Each structure stands twice: as structure tokens, then as C-alpha cells.
Amino acid sequence: MMLVVVWADILGHGLGFEPSASMIASLGNSRLFFLVGFTVAAILSIPLAKYGMSPSLMPARFTAAISVVGTIFYGFAYAQAPLLAEVAAIVGLFLCGVGYYAATMLIYCQLAKVRCLSVSVVAVAAALFLKTVIGSQLAIVLPRGMQIVFAALLPVCVFACLVVLNRCDSAALSEYRARKTLSKQGVYDLFFLLVAVSLLLAALRGTSHLGLWGAGFTGSPVSSAMGYAVVGLVLFAFAYLTLIRNSNNQMLVRFQPAFLVLAAGFVLYVLQDSFLEVPGYAQFFEWLYLTVELFGHLLSGTLIIAAIRSSDLPPWCFQGVSDSAFGLLAIPWIFLAQDVTMDIRPLMVIAIFLVMVAAIRPMSTRPLEIEQFMGIPSSSSSFAAEGISHRKEASDTSSLNMHLDQQGGESLERRLALCHSEIAKSHSLSARETDVFMLLAQGRSRPYICEALYLSDGTVKTHISHIYRKFDVHGRQELLDTVQSELAHFESTEFVNIEK
């Protein structure tokens, strides 16, 4: 991952590529042509995903060849005849954009194989930090000719590593993707988050010092040991507090704190003019704003990896939608960034509002994993079709039997769920404890319960502890034995005929 982002940094800001960038400056910023290739590749990958194409069908070596050819075309374009030089530079940037998209896609597919998501998050964060240190230095220190050669070799190293990593066992990923932890609505919400973070990242990147490529680049604003230390510490603090610490929370709400970090970045940009007079603030602002921009890339990558792990849809689908949204906004944003007369702060205020919408929306569309997907009634849902509320069920067995008689075609699973509901009431479980108990009685794991009920891992642990105490048991097996015993008691008293 680090090699890929360093390659892109050298392409955009290396002094060795400055002559080629200056040559096509009248046609547009060099990043524009790179983004066109990147966006076209992302858009084309979506129908490939729809028809079941696998990332393995795009050989790593072929993609490396595209990246190498693109780098050479762009790097040495200035040595060609005028018209041919411009064509070579634009074609080279386009191919580099295609190669960059393919590289990140293959890397995310490999990172999704890691059993622990937190390890993947740390890997991406480390790559982004190291590219800030290494990329900015190499873009200035290396001789110009060496920069082009070095940049051309980087894709070869990247995809050689991918060929090796592709041999790693993907059993953990297959096992994880086999769990149906998201409803159809949950998958839609996941796509919404992917698009939202991509649009926000495009806006953040467009206003940072990395927003434009080519002539005039004199190095990163973070060029001191203190600057690198601040960026590294803050980036990893954000990663831990908003992503790693919440990695056991429900899929669609675990990223809400991370969206707030992006909102803080926009607020910093809008308010920067009010504090530029404060000594030392301008430099600190650059460091902090760069950190937020790096964190946006981290959040985007984490979302893509989590999406690949949590759904059986083709991996290209998530990456394609996310990067298509990024490219479609980043391209026009380049023109806005080049117009020095335009104040884009109102647009940043709109972006802050969109951040809030993106962070809150998943909570307004709670997936019905229990009621619809699993067919289990929870204490927070109702039987709308029958007009019967779980909260208003009669406590005596005769009223429940009447309900079961009315539901003669009801499945065995629903009948068992109603028995479990009655058992929960007999032990005075609270509303949320009943929800957790219903899933425990079905043999569901704690991570599954977190996903289904939008609860953190710590909250689920607390509810399970309370359930054990109220059932006077000390473990899951004892709880299941007690439930089976009470089910047998209900059967013997003709509370419900399990064999129907």
C-alpha cells in the first residue's frame, strides 16, 4: 500500500515530472488526466462486478505493465516533439490512473483476507503516514532522472508483492462473507456511506496542498521532525479512537465518530482565516488539515475493506462505486481550485452538512435482521400485519395459545421464538435483554448480536451478564440447557406443540 501511494505522490509532485506537467499546463492540471483514467476504470469495473467478474481475472503483472508504461510515457514526454509530447503525457497519466485504481483494488482485496479488521486499519494508516514522510522527501531529494526510473519500478514491486500475497489462505474471508449480518437495507446504507465518504474526501483533497499537481511544487508543508510527529500521532489517535476502538460495533454506526473527524476538517478550513494572525497557527493548521485528509483516505479504505468482508457482493462493486463517486467530484473540483477568485467556503459549509447527514442516516433506517431476515419477533418490533404487539401480549398461556391457533400456518421458528419470548418475560428480562436473549437462544454469537441489534460489543457483554444472573446460570451452555428444559416444560403442559 505504501509503495502505491508513494508512486502517486512522486508522479504528482516529483521534480522529475515537472517538465512534463508544465508542458500540458495549458490543457489542464496533470492530476485532471490522471483522475480521468482513474474514474473511467472505476466506472467500468461496476458492470464487471455485476456480471460476476473476479479481481483474479485482472492479472497483477498486466496491471503493473500499464502502470510502468504510463509512468514512462508521462515522465519522458517532454523529450518528444511538441504535439507528440502532449499526447504522450496525457496518455501516460490516463494509464497511471487506471493502474492506480487496479492497484488499490487488489490491495484492498488482500487486506480483506486478514482475520482481524483492526490489523488492516493499522496497515493502511501506517502506509499513509510513511508515504507522507518518504514521498515528500523522494520528490525533492532524488535526481530528476532517477525519480522517473524509481517511479517506474515501484508498480513492479507492488504487483510482485500482490502475486505473493494472493497465495495466502482466504478461508477467513470466505467464512466472514458467508455470515449474513446485513439486511438488504443495510447493504444500501453501506453504499451510501461509501459514496458519502468519497465525496467528502474529494472535497478535502481538492483544498489541501496535494489538490493540484505539477509545476510549482516545492515540497510538503510537513517537512520537519515535529511536523511528522504531530501528523503521525494525531493520525493514529484518530484511527484508534474512531475505527479500531469501535470495530466491534454494528457495521453501519461504527463509522459515525470518523465522520465527525472529517467534519472537523471542514470546520478548520472555513475558520482558518480567523486564526492566521496567531503566531505558529498557519503551520499547525497545515499539519492538522493534512492529517484529516490522510484520515479521510483511511476511512475510505476501511469502509471498502469492511464492505468486502461483510457482503457476498463482488469486491469490485464496492471499490467501483466508491472511486467513481470520488472521481466524478474531484474532476470538477480541480477547476474550482484553480479559480483563485472563487470563494469555496460556502461549499465547505454544505459539505459539513452532508457529513452530518452521512453520519446520522444509517440510524434512521434500522435493518430488521431479527423481525424480517431471521423471522424472530423482538421486543422493539410489532406484528403489524396481525395487529398484535409483542409488548401487549397477554401473560397467560390461554391468550398465547389463541394467537397460535390464529396463526396455524406459522413456521416452527416463529413458534419457538414465541416460546423464547414467554421465557424471557418469566425471568423479568428488560426490553433490550429480551432482544439479546432471543438471539442467544438461537445459538447466535456475540459479534452477530452486535451487528443485528446495532449494539457495541461492551453493551452486548453487559446484557449477557444480566441475562445469566436472572437465569441463575454461569455460561452460555447452562443458559441453553435451562431454555431447553423450560421448552420441554411448556410442551408437557401443552403450551405449544413443538412437533406441529
Coordinates of C-alpha atoms in Angstrom, one line a residue:
M1 CA 0.0 0.0 0.0
M2 CA 2.8 2.4 0.9
L3 CA 4.5 1.8 -2.5
V4 CA 1.4 2.6 -4.4
V5 CA 0.7 5.9 -2.6
V6 CA 4.4 6.9 -2.8
W7 CA 4.3 6.2 -6.6
A8 CA 1.3 8.5 -6.9
D9 CA 3.0 11.2 -4.8
I10 CA 6.1 11.2 -7.0
L11 CA 4.0 11.3 -10.1
G12 CA 2.2 14.4 -8.9
H13 CA 4.9 16.3 -7.0
G14 CA 8.3 14.9 -8.0
L15 CA 10.6 17.4 -9.6
G16 CA 11.5 14.9 -12.3
F17 CA 7.9 15.1 -13.7
E18 CA 7.7 18.9 -13.5
P19 CA 8.8 19.5 -17.2
S20 CA 6.0 17.2 -18.5
A21 CA 3.5 18.8 -16.2
S22 CA 4.4 22.3 -17.3
M23 CA 4.2 21.2 -20.9
I24 CA 0.5 20.3 -20.6
A25 CA -0.4 23.0 -18.1
S26 CA -2.3 25.0 -20.8
L27 CA -4.6 22.0 -21.4
G28 CA -5.2 21.3 -17.7
N29 CA -3.6 20.3 -14.5
S30 CA -1.9 16.9 -14.8
R31 CA -4.0 15.5 -11.9
L32 CA -7.0 16.0 -14.1
F33 CA -5.9 13.5 -16.7
F34 CA -4.8 11.1 -14.0
L35 CA -8.3 11.3 -12.4
V36 CA -10.0 10.7 -15.8
G37 CA -8.2 7.4 -16.1
F38 CA -8.9 6.5 -12.5
T39 CA -12.6 7.4 -12.8
V40 CA -13.1 5.5 -16.1
A41 CA -11.5 2.4 -14.7
A42 CA -13.8 2.7 -11.6
I43 CA -16.9 3.1 -13.6
L44 CA -16.1 0.2 -16.0
S45 CA -15.4 -2.1 -13.0
I46 CA -19.0 -1.7 -11.8
P47 CA -20.6 -3.7 -14.7
L48 CA -17.8 -6.2 -14.5
A49 CA -18.7 -6.7 -10.8
K50 CA -22.4 -7.0 -11.8
Y51 CA -21.6 -9.9 -14.2
G52 CA -19.6 -11.7 -11.5
M53 CA -16.1 -10.8 -12.7
S54 CA -13.5 -11.6 -10.1
P55 CA -10.4 -9.5 -9.3
S56 CA -8.3 -12.5 -10.1
L57 CA -9.2 -12.0 -13.8
M58 CA -7.1 -8.9 -13.8
P59 CA -3.6 -10.3 -13.7
A60 CA -1.3 -8.3 -11.5
R61 CA 1.5 -8.4 -14.0
F62 CA -0.7 -6.9 -16.7
T63 CA -1.7 -4.1 -14.4
A64 CA 1.9 -3.4 -13.5
A65 CA 2.7 -3.2 -17.2
I66 CA 0.1 -0.5 -17.7
S67 CA 1.4 1.5 -14.7
V68 CA 5.1 1.2 -15.9
V69 CA 4.2 2.3 -19.5
G70 CA 2.1 5.2 -18.2
T71 CA 4.9 6.4 -15.9
I72 CA 7.5 6.3 -18.7
F73 CA 5.2 8.0 -21.2
Y74 CA 4.5 10.8 -18.8
G75 CA 8.0 11.1 -17.4
F76 CA 9.8 11.4 -20.7
A77 CA 7.0 13.2 -22.7
Y78 CA 9.0 16.5 -22.6
A79 CA 11.7 14.9 -24.7
Q80 CA 9.3 14.3 -27.7
A81 CA 8.1 16.6 -30.4
P82 CA 5.6 19.2 -29.2
L83 CA 2.3 17.6 -30.3
L84 CA 3.5 14.1 -29.7
A85 CA 4.8 15.1 -26.3
E86 CA 1.4 16.4 -25.1
V87 CA -0.3 13.2 -26.4
A88 CA 2.3 11.0 -24.7
A89 CA 1.9 12.9 -21.4
I90 CA -1.9 12.7 -21.4
V91 CA -1.9 9.0 -22.4
G92 CA 0.7 8.3 -19.7
L93 CA -1.4 10.0 -17.0
F94 CA -4.5 8.2 -18.1
L95 CA -2.8 4.8 -17.9
C96 CA -1.3 5.7 -14.5
G97 CA -4.8 6.5 -13.3
V98 CA -6.1 3.1 -14.5
G99 CA -3.1 1.4 -12.9
Y100 CA -3.6 3.2 -9.6
Y101 CA -7.3 2.1 -9.4
A102 CA -6.4 -1.5 -10.1
A103 CA -3.6 -1.5 -7.6
T104 CA -5.7 -0.2 -4.7
M105 CA -8.5 -2.6 -5.6
L106 CA -6.2 -5.6 -5.5
I107 CA -4.6 -4.4 -2.2
Y108 CA -8.0 -3.9 -0.5
C109 CA -9.0 -7.5 -1.6
Q110 CA -5.8 -8.8 0.0
L111 CA -6.3 -6.7 3.2
A112 CA -9.9 -8.1 3.5
K113 CA -8.4 -11.5 4.0
V114 CA -6.9 -10.5 7.3
R115 CA -8.9 -12.1 10.1
C116 CA -8.8 -9.0 12.3
L117 CA -10.1 -5.8 10.7
S118 CA -8.0 -3.7 13.1
V119 CA -4.8 -5.1 11.6
S120 CA -5.9 -3.9 8.2
V121 CA -6.7 -0.4 9.6
V122 CA -3.3 -0.1 11.2
A123 CA -1.6 -1.3 7.9
V124 CA -3.4 1.4 5.9
A125 CA -2.7 4.1 8.5
A126 CA 1.0 3.2 8.5
A127 CA 1.2 3.3 4.7
L128 CA -0.4 6.7 4.6
F129 CA 1.9 8.1 7.3
L130 CA 5.1 6.6 5.7
K131 CA 4.2 8.0 2.3
T132 CA 3.9 11.4 3.9
V133 CA 7.5 11.1 5.1
I134 CA 9.1 9.1 2.3
G135 CA 7.1 10.5 -0.7
S136 CA 7.7 14.2 0.1
Q137 CA 11.5 13.6 0.6
L138 CA 12.0 11.5 -2.5
A139 CA 10.1 14.0 -4.6
I140 CA 12.8 16.6 -3.8
V141 CA 16.0 14.7 -2.9
L142 CA 16.3 12.2 -5.8
P143 CA 17.8 13.5 -9.0
R144 CA 15.1 14.2 -11.7
G145 CA 16.1 11.3 -14.0
M146 CA 16.3 8.9 -11.0
Q147 CA 12.8 9.9 -9.9
I148 CA 11.3 8.7 -13.2
V149 CA 13.2 5.4 -13.1
F150 CA 12.3 4.9 -9.5
A151 CA 8.6 5.7 -10.1
A152 CA 8.6 3.2 -13.0
L153 CA 10.0 0.4 -10.8
L154 CA 7.5 0.9 -7.9
P155 CA 4.5 -0.7 -9.7
V156 CA 6.6 -3.7 -10.5
C157 CA 7.5 -4.1 -6.8
V158 CA 3.8 -3.6 -5.8
F159 CA 2.4 -6.2 -8.0
A160 CA 5.2 -8.7 -7.3
C161 CA 4.1 -8.4 -3.6
L162 CA 0.5 -8.9 -4.7
V163 CA 1.3 -12.1 -6.6
V164 CA 2.9 -13.5 -3.4
L165 CA 0.0 -12.3 -1.2
N166 CA -2.6 -13.8 -3.5
R167 CA -1.3 -17.2 -2.4
C168 CA -2.4 -16.6 1.2
D169 CA -5.2 -18.6 2.5
S170 CA -8.6 -16.7 2.1
A171 CA -10.6 -19.1 4.3
A172 CA -11.1 -16.4 6.9
L173 CA -12.6 -14.0 4.3
S174 CA -14.8 -16.8 2.9
E175 CA -16.0 -17.6 6.4
Y176 CA -16.7 -14.0 7.2
R177 CA -18.5 -13.2 3.9
A178 CA -20.7 -16.3 4.5
R179 CA -22.3 -14.7 7.5
K180 CA -25.4 -12.7 6.5
T181 CA -25.1 -9.9 9.0
L182 CA -26.6 -7.1 6.9
S183 CA -30.1 -6.9 5.5
K184 CA -30.8 -5.5 2.0
Q185 CA -31.4 -2.1 3.5
G186 CA -28.1 -2.4 5.4
V187 CA -26.2 -3.0 2.2
Y188 CA -27.9 0.1 0.7
D189 CA -26.8 2.1 3.7
L190 CA -23.3 0.8 3.3
F191 CA -23.2 2.0 -0.3
F192 CA -24.5 5.4 0.9
L193 CA -21.6 5.7 3.4
L194 CA -19.1 4.7 0.7
V195 CA -20.4 7.4 -1.7
A196 CA -20.6 10.0 1.1
V197 CA -17.0 9.5 2.4
S198 CA -15.7 9.5 -1.2
L199 CA -17.4 12.8 -2.0
L200 CA -16.2 14.4 1.3
L201 CA -12.6 13.1 0.6
A202 CA -12.7 14.6 -2.8
A203 CA -13.5 18.0 -1.3
L204 CA -10.8 17.6 1.4
R205 CA -8.2 16.6 -1.1
G206 CA -9.1 19.4 -3.5
T207 CA -8.4 22.0 -0.9
S208 CA -5.2 20.5 0.5
H209 CA -1.7 21.2 -0.8
L210 CA -1.9 17.9 -2.7
G211 CA -5.1 19.0 -4.6
L212 CA -3.1 20.2 -7.7
W213 CA -0.2 18.5 -9.4
G214 CA 2.8 19.7 -11.4
A215 CA 4.7 22.9 -11.6
G216 CA 5.4 25.0 -8.5
F217 CA 5.5 22.1 -6.0
T218 CA 8.3 22.9 -3.5
G219 CA 7.7 20.1 -1.0
S220 CA 5.2 19.1 1.6
P221 CA 4.3 21.6 4.4
V222 CA 5.2 18.8 6.8
S223 CA 8.9 18.8 6.3
S224 CA 10.2 18.8 9.9
A225 CA 10.6 16.1 12.6
M226 CA 8.0 18.0 14.7
G227 CA 5.5 18.1 11.8
Y228 CA 5.9 14.4 11.1
A229 CA 5.5 13.6 14.8
V230 CA 2.3 15.6 15.0
V231 CA 0.8 14.1 11.9
G232 CA 1.7 10.6 12.9
L233 CA 0.4 10.8 16.5
V234 CA -2.8 12.5 15.5
L235 CA -3.5 10.2 12.6
F236 CA -3.0 7.0 14.7
A237 CA -5.0 8.6 17.6
F238 CA -7.9 9.2 15.2
A239 CA -7.6 5.7 13.8
Y240 CA -7.7 4.1 17.3
L241 CA -10.4 6.2 18.8
T242 CA -12.8 6.2 15.8
L243 CA -12.1 3.0 13.9
I244 CA -10.2 0.4 15.9
R245 CA -11.9 1.0 19.2
N246 CA -15.3 0.8 17.5
S247 CA -14.5 -2.2 15.3
N248 CA -16.9 -4.5 17.3
N249 CA -19.8 -2.1 17.0
Q250 CA -22.6 -2.5 14.5
M251 CA -21.4 -2.1 10.9
L252 CA -23.3 1.0 9.9
V253 CA -22.9 3.0 13.1
R254 CA -19.3 2.2 13.9
F255 CA -18.1 4.9 11.5
Q256 CA -20.1 7.8 12.9
P257 CA -17.2 9.1 15.0
A258 CA -14.9 9.0 12.0
F259 CA -17.3 11.2 10.0
L260 CA -17.2 13.8 12.8
V261 CA -13.4 14.0 12.3
L262 CA -14.0 14.8 8.6
A263 CA -16.5 17.5 9.7
A264 CA -13.8 19.0 12.0
G265 CA -11.5 19.2 8.9
F266 CA -14.1 21.3 7.0
V267 CA -14.6 23.5 10.0
L268 CA -10.8 24.1 10.2
Y269 CA -10.8 25.1 6.6
V270 CA -13.7 27.5 6.9
L271 CA -12.3 29.2 10.0
Q272 CA -8.6 29.3 9.0
D273 CA -8.6 33.0 8.0
S274 CA -9.7 34.0 11.5
F275 CA -6.6 32.5 13.1
L276 CA -3.8 33.1 10.5
E277 CA -2.6 36.0 12.5
V278 CA -1.9 33.8 15.5
P279 CA 1.9 33.0 15.6
G280 CA 2.6 29.4 14.6
Y281 CA -1.0 28.7 13.8
A282 CA -0.6 28.6 10.0
Q283 CA 1.9 25.8 10.1
F284 CA 0.0 23.9 12.7
F285 CA -3.1 24.3 10.6
E286 CA -1.3 22.7 7.6
W287 CA -0.2 19.8 9.7
L288 CA -3.7 19.2 11.2
Y289 CA -5.5 19.6 7.9
L290 CA -3.1 17.2 6.1
T291 CA -3.8 14.7 8.9
V292 CA -7.6 15.0 8.4
E293 CA -7.1 14.5 4.7
L294 CA -5.0 11.4 5.3
F295 CA -7.6 10.1 7.8
G296 CA -10.3 10.6 5.0
H297 CA -8.3 8.1 2.9
L298 CA -8.0 5.8 5.8
L299 CA -11.8 5.9 6.4
S300 CA -12.5 5.3 2.8
G301 CA -10.2 2.3 2.7
T302 CA -11.6 0.9 5.9
L303 CA -15.1 1.2 4.6
I304 CA -14.2 -0.7 1.4
I305 CA -12.4 -3.5 3.3
A306 CA -15.3 -3.8 5.7
A307 CA -17.8 -3.9 2.9
I308 CA -15.9 -6.7 1.1
R309 CA -15.8 -8.7 4.4
S310 CA -19.5 -8.2 5.2
S311 CA -21.3 -8.8 2.0
D312 CA -21.2 -11.5 -0.7
L313 CA -21.3 -9.0 -3.5
P314 CA -18.3 -8.9 -5.8
P315 CA -15.4 -6.7 -4.3
W316 CA -15.2 -4.6 -7.5
C317 CA -18.7 -3.4 -6.8
F318 CA -17.8 -1.5 -3.6
Q319 CA -14.5 -0.2 -4.9
G320 CA -16.1 0.9 -8.2
V321 CA -18.9 2.8 -6.6
S322 CA -16.7 4.5 -4.1
D323 CA -14.0 5.6 -6.5
S324 CA -16.4 6.6 -9.2
A325 CA -18.1 9.0 -6.8
F326 CA -14.6 10.3 -5.8
G327 CA -13.5 10.9 -9.3
L328 CA -16.8 12.5 -10.5
L329 CA -16.5 15.2 -7.9
A330 CA -12.7 15.5 -7.8
I331 CA -12.5 16.4 -11.5
P332 CA -14.8 19.5 -11.4
W333 CA -13.2 20.4 -8.0
I334 CA -9.9 20.8 -9.8
F335 CA -11.4 23.6 -11.8
L336 CA -12.8 25.2 -8.7
A337 CA -9.4 25.0 -7.0
Q338 CA -7.7 26.7 -10.0
D339 CA -10.1 29.6 -9.9
V340 CA -8.4 31.9 -7.3
T341 CA -11.3 34.4 -7.5
M342 CA -13.9 31.9 -6.2
D343 CA -14.6 31.5 -2.5
I344 CA -15.3 27.9 -1.9
R345 CA -16.0 28.2 1.8
P346 CA -19.8 28.1 1.2
L347 CA -19.3 24.8 -0.5
M348 CA -17.4 23.6 2.5
V349 CA -20.3 24.5 4.8
I350 CA -22.5 22.4 2.6
A351 CA -20.0 19.6 2.9
I352 CA -20.2 19.8 6.7
F353 CA -24.0 19.4 6.5
L354 CA -23.5 16.4 4.2
V355 CA -21.1 14.9 6.8
M356 CA -23.8 15.1 9.4
V357 CA -26.4 13.5 7.1
A358 CA -24.0 10.7 6.3
A359 CA -23.3 10.0 10.0
I360 CA -26.9 10.1 11.1
R361 CA -28.8 8.4 8.2
P362 CA -28.0 4.7 9.0
M363 CA -29.6 5.1 12.4
S364 CA -32.8 6.2 10.8
T365 CA -33.2 3.0 8.8
R366 CA -32.7 0.2 11.3
P367 CA -32.3 -3.1 9.4
L368 CA -34.8 -5.6 10.6
E369 CA -32.4 -8.5 10.9
I370 CA -34.5 -10.0 13.7
E371 CA -38.0 -9.4 12.6
Q372 CA -37.7 -9.8 8.8
F373 CA -34.5 -11.6 7.9
M374 CA -34.5 -14.2 10.8
G375 CA -38.2 -14.3 11.3
I376 CA -37.8 -13.7 15.1
P377 CA -40.0 -11.1 16.9
S378 CA -38.1 -8.7 19.1
S379 CA -39.4 -6.7 21.9
S380 CA -38.8 -3.5 20.0
S381 CA -40.9 -4.6 17.0
S382 CA -44.5 -5.3 16.3
F383 CA -46.6 -7.8 14.4
A384 CA -48.1 -5.1 12.2
A385 CA -49.8 -7.5 9.8
E386 CA -51.6 -9.3 12.6
G387 CA -52.2 -6.1 14.7
I388 CA -50.5 -7.8 17.7
S389 CA -47.8 -6.1 19.7
H390 CA -45.1 -8.1 21.4
R391 CA -45.4 -5.6 24.3
K392 CA -49.1 -6.2 24.6
E393 CA -49.2 -10.0 24.6
A394 CA -51.3 -11.5 27.4
S395 CA -49.2 -13.0 30.1
D396 CA -51.4 -16.1 30.5
T397 CA -50.9 -19.1 28.3
S398 CA -54.5 -19.2 27.0
S399 CA -54.1 -15.9 25.1
L400 CA -50.9 -17.1 23.6
N401 CA -52.5 -20.3 22.5
M402 CA -55.3 -18.3 20.9
H403 CA -52.7 -16.4 19.0
L404 CA -51.0 -19.6 17.9
D405 CA -54.4 -21.0 16.8
Q406 CA -55.0 -17.9 14.6
Q407 CA -51.5 -18.4 13.1
G408 CA -52.0 -22.1 12.1
G409 CA -49.6 -21.7 9.2
E410 CA -46.9 -20.2 11.3
S411 CA -43.4 -21.7 10.9
L412 CA -41.7 -23.7 13.6
E413 CA -39.1 -21.0 14.0
R414 CA -41.8 -18.4 14.8
R415 CA -43.4 -20.7 17.4
L416 CA -40.1 -21.3 19.0
A417 CA -39.5 -17.6 19.1
L418 CA -42.8 -17.0 20.8
C419 CA -41.8 -19.6 23.4
H420 CA -38.5 -17.9 23.9
S421 CA -40.3 -14.6 24.3
E422 CA -42.5 -16.1 27.0
I423 CA -39.5 -17.5 28.8
A424 CA -37.8 -14.1 28.7
K425 CA -40.9 -12.5 30.4
S426 CA -41.0 -15.2 33.0
H427 CA -37.4 -14.2 34.0
S428 CA -38.2 -10.5 34.0
L429 CA -35.8 -9.5 31.3
S430 CA -35.8 -5.9 30.1
A431 CA -36.7 -5.0 26.5
R432 CA -33.1 -5.0 25.2
E433 CA -32.2 -8.0 27.3
T434 CA -35.0 -9.8 25.6
D435 CA -33.7 -8.9 22.2
V436 CA -30.3 -10.3 23.1
F437 CA -31.7 -13.4 24.7
M438 CA -33.8 -14.2 21.6
L439 CA -30.6 -14.4 19.6
L440 CA -28.7 -16.3 22.3
A441 CA -31.4 -18.9 22.4
Q442 CA -30.9 -19.3 18.6
G443 CA -27.2 -20.0 19.2
R444 CA -26.0 -16.7 17.7
S445 CA -22.5 -15.4 18.5
R446 CA -21.8 -12.1 20.2
P447 CA -20.5 -10.4 17.1
Y448 CA -23.6 -11.4 15.2
I449 CA -25.8 -9.9 18.0
C450 CA -23.8 -6.7 17.8
E451 CA -24.5 -6.5 14.1
A452 CA -28.2 -7.4 14.3
L453 CA -29.1 -5.1 17.2
Y454 CA -26.8 -2.1 16.5
L455 CA -25.1 -2.5 19.8
S456 CA -21.4 -2.2 20.8
D457 CA -19.6 -5.3 22.0
G458 CA -19.3 -3.9 25.5
T459 CA -23.1 -3.3 25.7
V460 CA -23.8 -6.9 24.5
K461 CA -21.5 -8.3 27.1
T462 CA -23.3 -6.3 29.8
H463 CA -26.7 -7.6 28.7
I464 CA -25.5 -11.2 28.5
S465 CA -24.1 -10.8 32.1
H466 CA -27.5 -9.6 33.3
I467 CA -29.3 -12.5 31.5
Y468 CA -27.0 -15.0 33.1
R469 CA -27.7 -13.5 36.5
K470 CA -31.5 -13.5 36.0
F471 CA -31.4 -17.1 34.8
D472 CA -29.1 -18.1 37.6
V473 CA -26.5 -19.6 35.2
H474 CA -22.8 -19.0 34.7
G475 CA -22.3 -19.6 31.0
R476 CA -23.9 -20.0 27.5
Q477 CA -24.2 -23.8 27.7
E478 CA -26.0 -23.6 31.1
L479 CA -28.3 -21.0 29.6
L480 CA -29.2 -23.2 26.6
D481 CA -29.8 -26.2 28.9
T482 CA -32.1 -24.1 31.0
V483 CA -34.0 -22.9 27.9
Q484 CA -34.4 -26.4 26.6
S485 CA -35.7 -27.5 30.0
E486 CA -38.3 -24.8 30.1
L487 CA -39.3 -25.5 26.5
A488 CA -39.8 -29.2 27.5
H489 CA -42.0 -28.0 30.4
F490 CA -44.1 -25.9 28.0
E491 CA -44.5 -28.9 25.7
S492 CA -45.6 -31.1 28.6
T493 CA -48.2 -28.6 29.6
E494 CA -49.4 -28.2 26.0
F495 CA -48.3 -24.6 25.9
V496 CA -47.2 -25.2 22.3
N497 CA -46.9 -28.4 20.3
I498 CA -43.3 -28.3 19.0
E499 CA -43.8 -31.1 16.6
K500 CA -46.5 -29.3 14.6

